[in-house]
Coordinates of N, CA and C in Angstrom, one line a residue:
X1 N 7.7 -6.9 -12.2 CA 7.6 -7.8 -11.1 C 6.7 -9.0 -11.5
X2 N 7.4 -10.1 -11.7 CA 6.4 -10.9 -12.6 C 6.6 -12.4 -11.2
X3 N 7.3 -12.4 -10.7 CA 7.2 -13.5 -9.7 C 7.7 -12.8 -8.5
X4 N 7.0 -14.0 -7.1 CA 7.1 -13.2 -5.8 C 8.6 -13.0 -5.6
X5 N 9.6 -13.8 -6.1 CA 11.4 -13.5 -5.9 C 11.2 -12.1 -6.6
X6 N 11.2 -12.2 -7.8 CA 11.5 -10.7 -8.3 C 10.9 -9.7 -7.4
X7 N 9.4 -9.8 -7.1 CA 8.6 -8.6 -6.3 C 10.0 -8.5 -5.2
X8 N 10.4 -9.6 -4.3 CA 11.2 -8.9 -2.8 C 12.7 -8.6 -3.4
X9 N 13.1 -8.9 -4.8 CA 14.1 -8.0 -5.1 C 14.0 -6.6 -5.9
X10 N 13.1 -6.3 -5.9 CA 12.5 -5.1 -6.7 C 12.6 -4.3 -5.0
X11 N 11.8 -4.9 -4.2 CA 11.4 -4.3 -3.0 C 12.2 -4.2 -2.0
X12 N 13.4 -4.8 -2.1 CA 14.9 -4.7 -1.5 C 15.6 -3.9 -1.6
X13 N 15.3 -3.5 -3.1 CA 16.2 -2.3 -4.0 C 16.0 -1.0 -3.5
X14 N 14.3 -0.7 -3.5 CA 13.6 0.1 -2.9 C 14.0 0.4 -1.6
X15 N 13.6 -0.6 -0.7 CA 14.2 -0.4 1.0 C 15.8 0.0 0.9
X16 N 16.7 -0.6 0.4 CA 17.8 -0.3 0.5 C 18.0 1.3 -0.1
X17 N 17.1 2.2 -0.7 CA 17.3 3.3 -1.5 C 16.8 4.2 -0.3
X18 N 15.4 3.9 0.3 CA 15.4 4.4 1.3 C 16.3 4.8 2.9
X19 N 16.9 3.7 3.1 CA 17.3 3.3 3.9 C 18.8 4.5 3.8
X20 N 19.6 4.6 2.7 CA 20.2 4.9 2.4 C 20.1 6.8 2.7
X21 N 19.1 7.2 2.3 CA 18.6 8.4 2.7 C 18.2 8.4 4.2
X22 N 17.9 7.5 4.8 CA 18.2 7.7 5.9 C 19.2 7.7 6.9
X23 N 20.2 6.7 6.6 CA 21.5 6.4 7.3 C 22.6 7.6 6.9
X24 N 22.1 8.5 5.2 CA 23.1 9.4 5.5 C 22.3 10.7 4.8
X25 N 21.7 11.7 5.8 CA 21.4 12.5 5.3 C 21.8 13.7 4.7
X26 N 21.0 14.3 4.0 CA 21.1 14.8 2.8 C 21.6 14.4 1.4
X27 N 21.6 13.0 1.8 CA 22.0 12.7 0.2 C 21.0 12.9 -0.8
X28 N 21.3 13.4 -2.2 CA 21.0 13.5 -3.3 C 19.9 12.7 -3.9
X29 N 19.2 12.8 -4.4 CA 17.9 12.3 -5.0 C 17.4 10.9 -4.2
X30 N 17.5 10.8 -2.6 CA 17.1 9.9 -2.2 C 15.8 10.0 -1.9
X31 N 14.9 9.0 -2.1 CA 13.4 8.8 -1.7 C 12.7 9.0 -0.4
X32 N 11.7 9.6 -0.4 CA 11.1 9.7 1.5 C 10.3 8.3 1.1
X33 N 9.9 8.0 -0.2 CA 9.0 6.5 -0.4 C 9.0 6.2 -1.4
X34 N 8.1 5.0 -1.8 CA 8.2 4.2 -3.0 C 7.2 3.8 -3.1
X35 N 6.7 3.2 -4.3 CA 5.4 2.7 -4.5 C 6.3 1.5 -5.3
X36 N 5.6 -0.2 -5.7 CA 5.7 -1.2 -6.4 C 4.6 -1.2 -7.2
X37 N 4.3 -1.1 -8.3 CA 3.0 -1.1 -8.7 C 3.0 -2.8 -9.2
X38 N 2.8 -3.6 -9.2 CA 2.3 -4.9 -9.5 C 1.8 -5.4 -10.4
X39 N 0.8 -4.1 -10.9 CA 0.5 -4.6 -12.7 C -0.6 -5.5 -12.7
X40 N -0.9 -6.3 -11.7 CA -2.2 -7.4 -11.7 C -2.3 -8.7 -11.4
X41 N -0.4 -9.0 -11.7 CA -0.5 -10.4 -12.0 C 0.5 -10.7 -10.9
X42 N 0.6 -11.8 -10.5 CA 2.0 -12.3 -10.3 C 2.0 -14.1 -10.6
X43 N 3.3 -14.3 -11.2 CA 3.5 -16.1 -11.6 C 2.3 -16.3 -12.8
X44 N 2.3 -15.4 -13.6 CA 1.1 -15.2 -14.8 C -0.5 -15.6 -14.2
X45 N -0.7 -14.9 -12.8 CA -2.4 -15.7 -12.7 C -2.6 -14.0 -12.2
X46 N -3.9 -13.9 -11.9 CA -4.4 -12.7 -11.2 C -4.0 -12.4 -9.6
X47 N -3.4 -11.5 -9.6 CA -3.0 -11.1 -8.1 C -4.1 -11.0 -7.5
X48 N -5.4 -11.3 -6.5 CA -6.0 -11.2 -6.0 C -5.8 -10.5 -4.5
X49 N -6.6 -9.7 -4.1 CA -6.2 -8.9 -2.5 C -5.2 -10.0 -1.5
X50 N -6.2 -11.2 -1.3 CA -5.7 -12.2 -0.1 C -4.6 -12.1 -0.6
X51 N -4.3 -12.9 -1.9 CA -2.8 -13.1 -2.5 C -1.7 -12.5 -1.8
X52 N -2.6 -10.7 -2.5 CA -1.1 -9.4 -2.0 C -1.1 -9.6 -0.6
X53 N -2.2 -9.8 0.5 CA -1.5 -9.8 1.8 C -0.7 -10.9 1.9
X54 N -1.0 -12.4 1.6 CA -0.1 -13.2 1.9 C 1.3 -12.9 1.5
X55 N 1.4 -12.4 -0.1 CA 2.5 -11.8 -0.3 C 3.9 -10.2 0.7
X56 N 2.9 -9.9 1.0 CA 3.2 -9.2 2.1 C 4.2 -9.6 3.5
X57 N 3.2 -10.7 3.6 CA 3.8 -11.1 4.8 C 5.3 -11.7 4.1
X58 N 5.7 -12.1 3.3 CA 6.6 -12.8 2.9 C 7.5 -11.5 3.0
X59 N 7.5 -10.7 2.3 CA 8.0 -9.2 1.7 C 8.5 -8.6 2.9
X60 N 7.5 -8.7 4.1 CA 7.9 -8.1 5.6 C 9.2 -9.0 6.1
X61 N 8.6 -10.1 6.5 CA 9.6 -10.8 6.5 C 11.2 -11.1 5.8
X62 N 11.3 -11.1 4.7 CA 12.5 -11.3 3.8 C 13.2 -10.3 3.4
X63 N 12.3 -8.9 3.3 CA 12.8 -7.6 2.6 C 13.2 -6.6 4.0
X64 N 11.9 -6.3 4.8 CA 11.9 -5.9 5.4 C 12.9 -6.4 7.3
X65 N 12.7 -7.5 7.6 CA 13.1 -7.5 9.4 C 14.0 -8.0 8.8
X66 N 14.5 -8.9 7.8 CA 15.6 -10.2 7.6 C 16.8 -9.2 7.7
X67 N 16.6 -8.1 6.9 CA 17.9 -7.3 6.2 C 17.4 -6.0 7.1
X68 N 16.9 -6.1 8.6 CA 17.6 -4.8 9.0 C 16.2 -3.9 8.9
X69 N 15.6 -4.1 8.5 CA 14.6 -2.4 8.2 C 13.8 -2.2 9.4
X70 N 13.3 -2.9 10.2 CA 12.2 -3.3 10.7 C 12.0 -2.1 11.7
X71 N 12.6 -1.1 12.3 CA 12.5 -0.4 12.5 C 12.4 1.0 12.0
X72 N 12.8 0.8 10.5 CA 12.9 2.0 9.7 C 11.8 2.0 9.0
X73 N 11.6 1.0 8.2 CA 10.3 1.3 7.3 C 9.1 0.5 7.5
X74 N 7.9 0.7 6.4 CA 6.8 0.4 6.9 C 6.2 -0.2 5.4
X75 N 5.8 -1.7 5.3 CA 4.7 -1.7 4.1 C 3.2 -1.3 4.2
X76 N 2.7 -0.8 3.2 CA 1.3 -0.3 2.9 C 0.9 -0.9 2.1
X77 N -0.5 -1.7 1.6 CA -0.9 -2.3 0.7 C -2.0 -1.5 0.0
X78 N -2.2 -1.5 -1.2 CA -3.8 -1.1 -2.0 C -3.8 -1.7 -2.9
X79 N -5.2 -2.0 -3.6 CA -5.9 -3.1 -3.7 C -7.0 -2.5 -4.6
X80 N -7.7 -2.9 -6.2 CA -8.3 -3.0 -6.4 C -9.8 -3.4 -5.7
X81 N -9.3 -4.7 -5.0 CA -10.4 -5.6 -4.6 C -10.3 -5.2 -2.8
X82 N -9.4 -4.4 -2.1 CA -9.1 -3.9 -0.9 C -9.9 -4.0 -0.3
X83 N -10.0 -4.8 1.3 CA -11.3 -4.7 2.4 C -10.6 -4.1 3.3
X84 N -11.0 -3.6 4.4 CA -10.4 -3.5 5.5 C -10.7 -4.7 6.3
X85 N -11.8 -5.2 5.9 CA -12.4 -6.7 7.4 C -11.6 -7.3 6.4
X86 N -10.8 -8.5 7.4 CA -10.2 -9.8 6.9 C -11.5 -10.6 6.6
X87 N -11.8 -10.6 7.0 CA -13.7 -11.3 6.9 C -14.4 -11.0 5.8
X88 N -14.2 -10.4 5.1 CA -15.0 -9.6 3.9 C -15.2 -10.9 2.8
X89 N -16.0 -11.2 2.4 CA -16.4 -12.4 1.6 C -17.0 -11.6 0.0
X90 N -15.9 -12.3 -0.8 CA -16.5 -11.6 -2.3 C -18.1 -11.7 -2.5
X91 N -18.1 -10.3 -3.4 CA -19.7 -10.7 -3.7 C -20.2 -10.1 -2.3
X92 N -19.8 -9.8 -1.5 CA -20.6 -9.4 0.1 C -21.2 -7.9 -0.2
X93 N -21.7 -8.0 0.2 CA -22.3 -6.3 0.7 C -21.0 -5.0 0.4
X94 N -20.7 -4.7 -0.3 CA -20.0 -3.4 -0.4 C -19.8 -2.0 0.5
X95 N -18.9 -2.2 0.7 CA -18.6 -0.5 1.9 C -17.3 0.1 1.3
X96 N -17.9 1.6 1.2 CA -17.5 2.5 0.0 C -16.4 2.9 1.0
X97 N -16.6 2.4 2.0 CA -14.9 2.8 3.1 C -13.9 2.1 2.7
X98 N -14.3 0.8 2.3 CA -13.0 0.5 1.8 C -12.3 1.3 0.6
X99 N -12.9 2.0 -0.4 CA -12.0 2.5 -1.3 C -11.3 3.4 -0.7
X100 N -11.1 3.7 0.3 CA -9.7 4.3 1.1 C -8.5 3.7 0.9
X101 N -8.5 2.1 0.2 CA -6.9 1.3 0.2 C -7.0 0.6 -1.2
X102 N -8.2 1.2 -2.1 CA -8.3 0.8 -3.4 C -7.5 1.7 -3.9
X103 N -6.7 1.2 -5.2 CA -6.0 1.6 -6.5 C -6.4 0.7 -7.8
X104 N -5.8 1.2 -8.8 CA -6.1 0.2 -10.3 C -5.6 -0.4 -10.3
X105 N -4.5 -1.0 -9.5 CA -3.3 -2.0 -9.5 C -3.0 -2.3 -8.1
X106 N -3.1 -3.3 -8.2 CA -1.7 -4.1 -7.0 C -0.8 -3.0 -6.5
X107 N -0.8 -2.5 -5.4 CA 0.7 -1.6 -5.4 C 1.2 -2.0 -3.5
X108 N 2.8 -1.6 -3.7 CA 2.9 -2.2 -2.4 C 3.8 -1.1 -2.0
X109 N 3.7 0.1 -1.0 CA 4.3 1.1 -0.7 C 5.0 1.3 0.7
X110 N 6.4 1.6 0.1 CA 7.2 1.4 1.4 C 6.9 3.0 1.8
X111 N 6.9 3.3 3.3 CA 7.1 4.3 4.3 C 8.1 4.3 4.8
X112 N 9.1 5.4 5.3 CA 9.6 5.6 6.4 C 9.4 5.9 7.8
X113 N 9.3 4.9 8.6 CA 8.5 5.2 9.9 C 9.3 6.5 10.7
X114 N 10.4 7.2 10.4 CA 10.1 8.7 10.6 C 9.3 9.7 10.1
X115 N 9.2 9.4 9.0 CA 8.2 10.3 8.2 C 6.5 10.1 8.9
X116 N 6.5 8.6 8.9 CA 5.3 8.2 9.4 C 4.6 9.5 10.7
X117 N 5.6 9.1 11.4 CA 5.9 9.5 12.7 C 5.9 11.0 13.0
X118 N 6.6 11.5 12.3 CA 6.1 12.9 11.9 C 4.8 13.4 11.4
X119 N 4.6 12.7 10.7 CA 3.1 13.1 10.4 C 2.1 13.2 11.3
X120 N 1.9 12.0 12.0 CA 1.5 11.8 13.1 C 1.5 13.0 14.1
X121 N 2.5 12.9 14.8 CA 3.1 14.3 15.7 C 2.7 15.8 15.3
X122 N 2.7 16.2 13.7 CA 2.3 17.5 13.1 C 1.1 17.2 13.4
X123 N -0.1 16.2 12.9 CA -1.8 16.5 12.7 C -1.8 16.6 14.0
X124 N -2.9 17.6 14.6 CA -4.1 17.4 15.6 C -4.8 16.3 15.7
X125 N -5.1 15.6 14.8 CA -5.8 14.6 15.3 C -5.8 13.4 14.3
X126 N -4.3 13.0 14.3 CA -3.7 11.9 13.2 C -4.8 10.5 13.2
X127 N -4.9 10.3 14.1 CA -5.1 9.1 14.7 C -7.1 9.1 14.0
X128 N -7.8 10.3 13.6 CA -9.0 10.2 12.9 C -9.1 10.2 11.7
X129 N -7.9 10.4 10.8 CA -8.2 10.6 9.4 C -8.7 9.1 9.1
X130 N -8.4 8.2 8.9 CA -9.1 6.9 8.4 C -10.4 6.9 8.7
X131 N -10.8 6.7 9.6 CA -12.2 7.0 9.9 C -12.9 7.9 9.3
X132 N -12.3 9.4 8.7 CA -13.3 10.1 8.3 C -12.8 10.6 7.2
X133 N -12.0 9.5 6.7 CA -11.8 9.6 5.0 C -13.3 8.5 4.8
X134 N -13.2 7.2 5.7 CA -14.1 6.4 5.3 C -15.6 7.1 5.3
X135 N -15.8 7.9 6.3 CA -17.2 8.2 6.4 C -17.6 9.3 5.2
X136 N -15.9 10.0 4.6 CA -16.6 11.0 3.8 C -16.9 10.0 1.9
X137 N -16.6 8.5 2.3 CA -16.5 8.0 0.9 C -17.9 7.2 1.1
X138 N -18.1 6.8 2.2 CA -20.0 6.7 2.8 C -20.5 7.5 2.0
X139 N -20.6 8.6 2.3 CA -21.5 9.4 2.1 C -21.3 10.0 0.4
X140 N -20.4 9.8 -0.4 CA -20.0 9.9 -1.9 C -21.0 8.9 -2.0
X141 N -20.9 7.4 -1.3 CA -21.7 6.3 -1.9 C -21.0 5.1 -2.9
X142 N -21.1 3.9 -2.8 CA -20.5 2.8 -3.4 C -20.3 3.1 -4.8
X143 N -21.4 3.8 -5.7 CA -21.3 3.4 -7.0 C -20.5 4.5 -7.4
X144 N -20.5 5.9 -6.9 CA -19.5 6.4 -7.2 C -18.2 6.4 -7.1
X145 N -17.6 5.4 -5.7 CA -16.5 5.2 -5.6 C -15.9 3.8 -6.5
X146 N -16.8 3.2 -7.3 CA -16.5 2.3 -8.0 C -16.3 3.1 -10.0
X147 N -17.3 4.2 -9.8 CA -17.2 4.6 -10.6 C -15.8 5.1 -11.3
X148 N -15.3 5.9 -9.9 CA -13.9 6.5 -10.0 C -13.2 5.7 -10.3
X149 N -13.3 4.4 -9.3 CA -11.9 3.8 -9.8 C -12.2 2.9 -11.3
X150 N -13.0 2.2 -11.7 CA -13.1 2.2 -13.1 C -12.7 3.1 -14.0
X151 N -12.8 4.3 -14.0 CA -12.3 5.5 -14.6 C -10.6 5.2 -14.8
X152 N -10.2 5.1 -13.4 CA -9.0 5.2 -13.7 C -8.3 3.8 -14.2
X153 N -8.6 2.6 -13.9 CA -8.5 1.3 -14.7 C -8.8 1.7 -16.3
X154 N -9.4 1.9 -16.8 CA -9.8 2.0 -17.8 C -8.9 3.3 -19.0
X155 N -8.5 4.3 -17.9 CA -7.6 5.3 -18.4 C -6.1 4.5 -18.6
X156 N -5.7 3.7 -17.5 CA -4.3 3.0 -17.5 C -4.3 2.1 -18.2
X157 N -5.7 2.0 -19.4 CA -5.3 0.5 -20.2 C -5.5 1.1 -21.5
X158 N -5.6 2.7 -21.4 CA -5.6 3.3 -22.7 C -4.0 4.0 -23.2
X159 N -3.7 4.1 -22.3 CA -2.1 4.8 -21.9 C -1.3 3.3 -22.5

């Protein structure tokens, strides 16, 4: 995925794979999801968080509502540099909540919003896990959740 065209044809390919398992079930090696991994870059500069959301919106738009999905699937973003506040200003004070949408890479993950939806409907109390994934990465503490993911950046560039 080296430019934003390639990313929403990579990610077309994907939705259309999904999609396909869903319009005719039981088909054979079809996906409940996908991940894009992104690699870091896109148009040879550093993918930056903002970047991937603005790219996103493009990706929703063109991949997703243009061609049909918008009811079936769902984009997910993670983020090395991942905030949850749009407000979040580099260099700012760190909250070890956000590594709930941190990865080693850029990744952009399609859902099925039945599956979503299911999930949902099975947990007792779907609607808390974010919250108390964030408070249990509080309480780990920033340096270790930085530690982790350095760990794994550092494994994926030894591989």
């Amino acid at each position: 995925a080296e430019c934003s065209c390639g990313v929403a044809a990579e990610l077309a390919e994907e939705a259309a794979a999904l999609r396909l398992g869903l319009d005719s079930p039981g088909t054979e090696g079809s996906p409940e999801t996908s991940l894009l991994v992104l690699g870091g870059t896109l148009d040879n500069g550093a993918l930056g968080w903002r970047e991937l959301i603005a790219l996103s919106w493009k990706l929703q738009a063109e991949v997703i509502v243009d061609r049909g999905h918008a009811e079936h699937l769902q984009i997910v973003l993670f983020h090395p540099a991942a905030t949850h506040s749009t407000y979040a200003e580099a260099g700012g004070p760190a909250d070890a909540g956000d590594f709930t949408i941190r990865s080693p890479h850029p990744v952009v993950q399609l859902l099925r919003e039945v599956d979503v939806l299911e999930g949902v409907r099975s947990h007792p109390d779907a609607e808390g896990i974010p919250g108390r994934n964030r408070v249990r990465l509080r309480g780990q503490g920033v340096a270790a959740c930085e530690e982790r993911l350095m760990r794994c950046i550092a494994a994926g560039e030894e591989a």
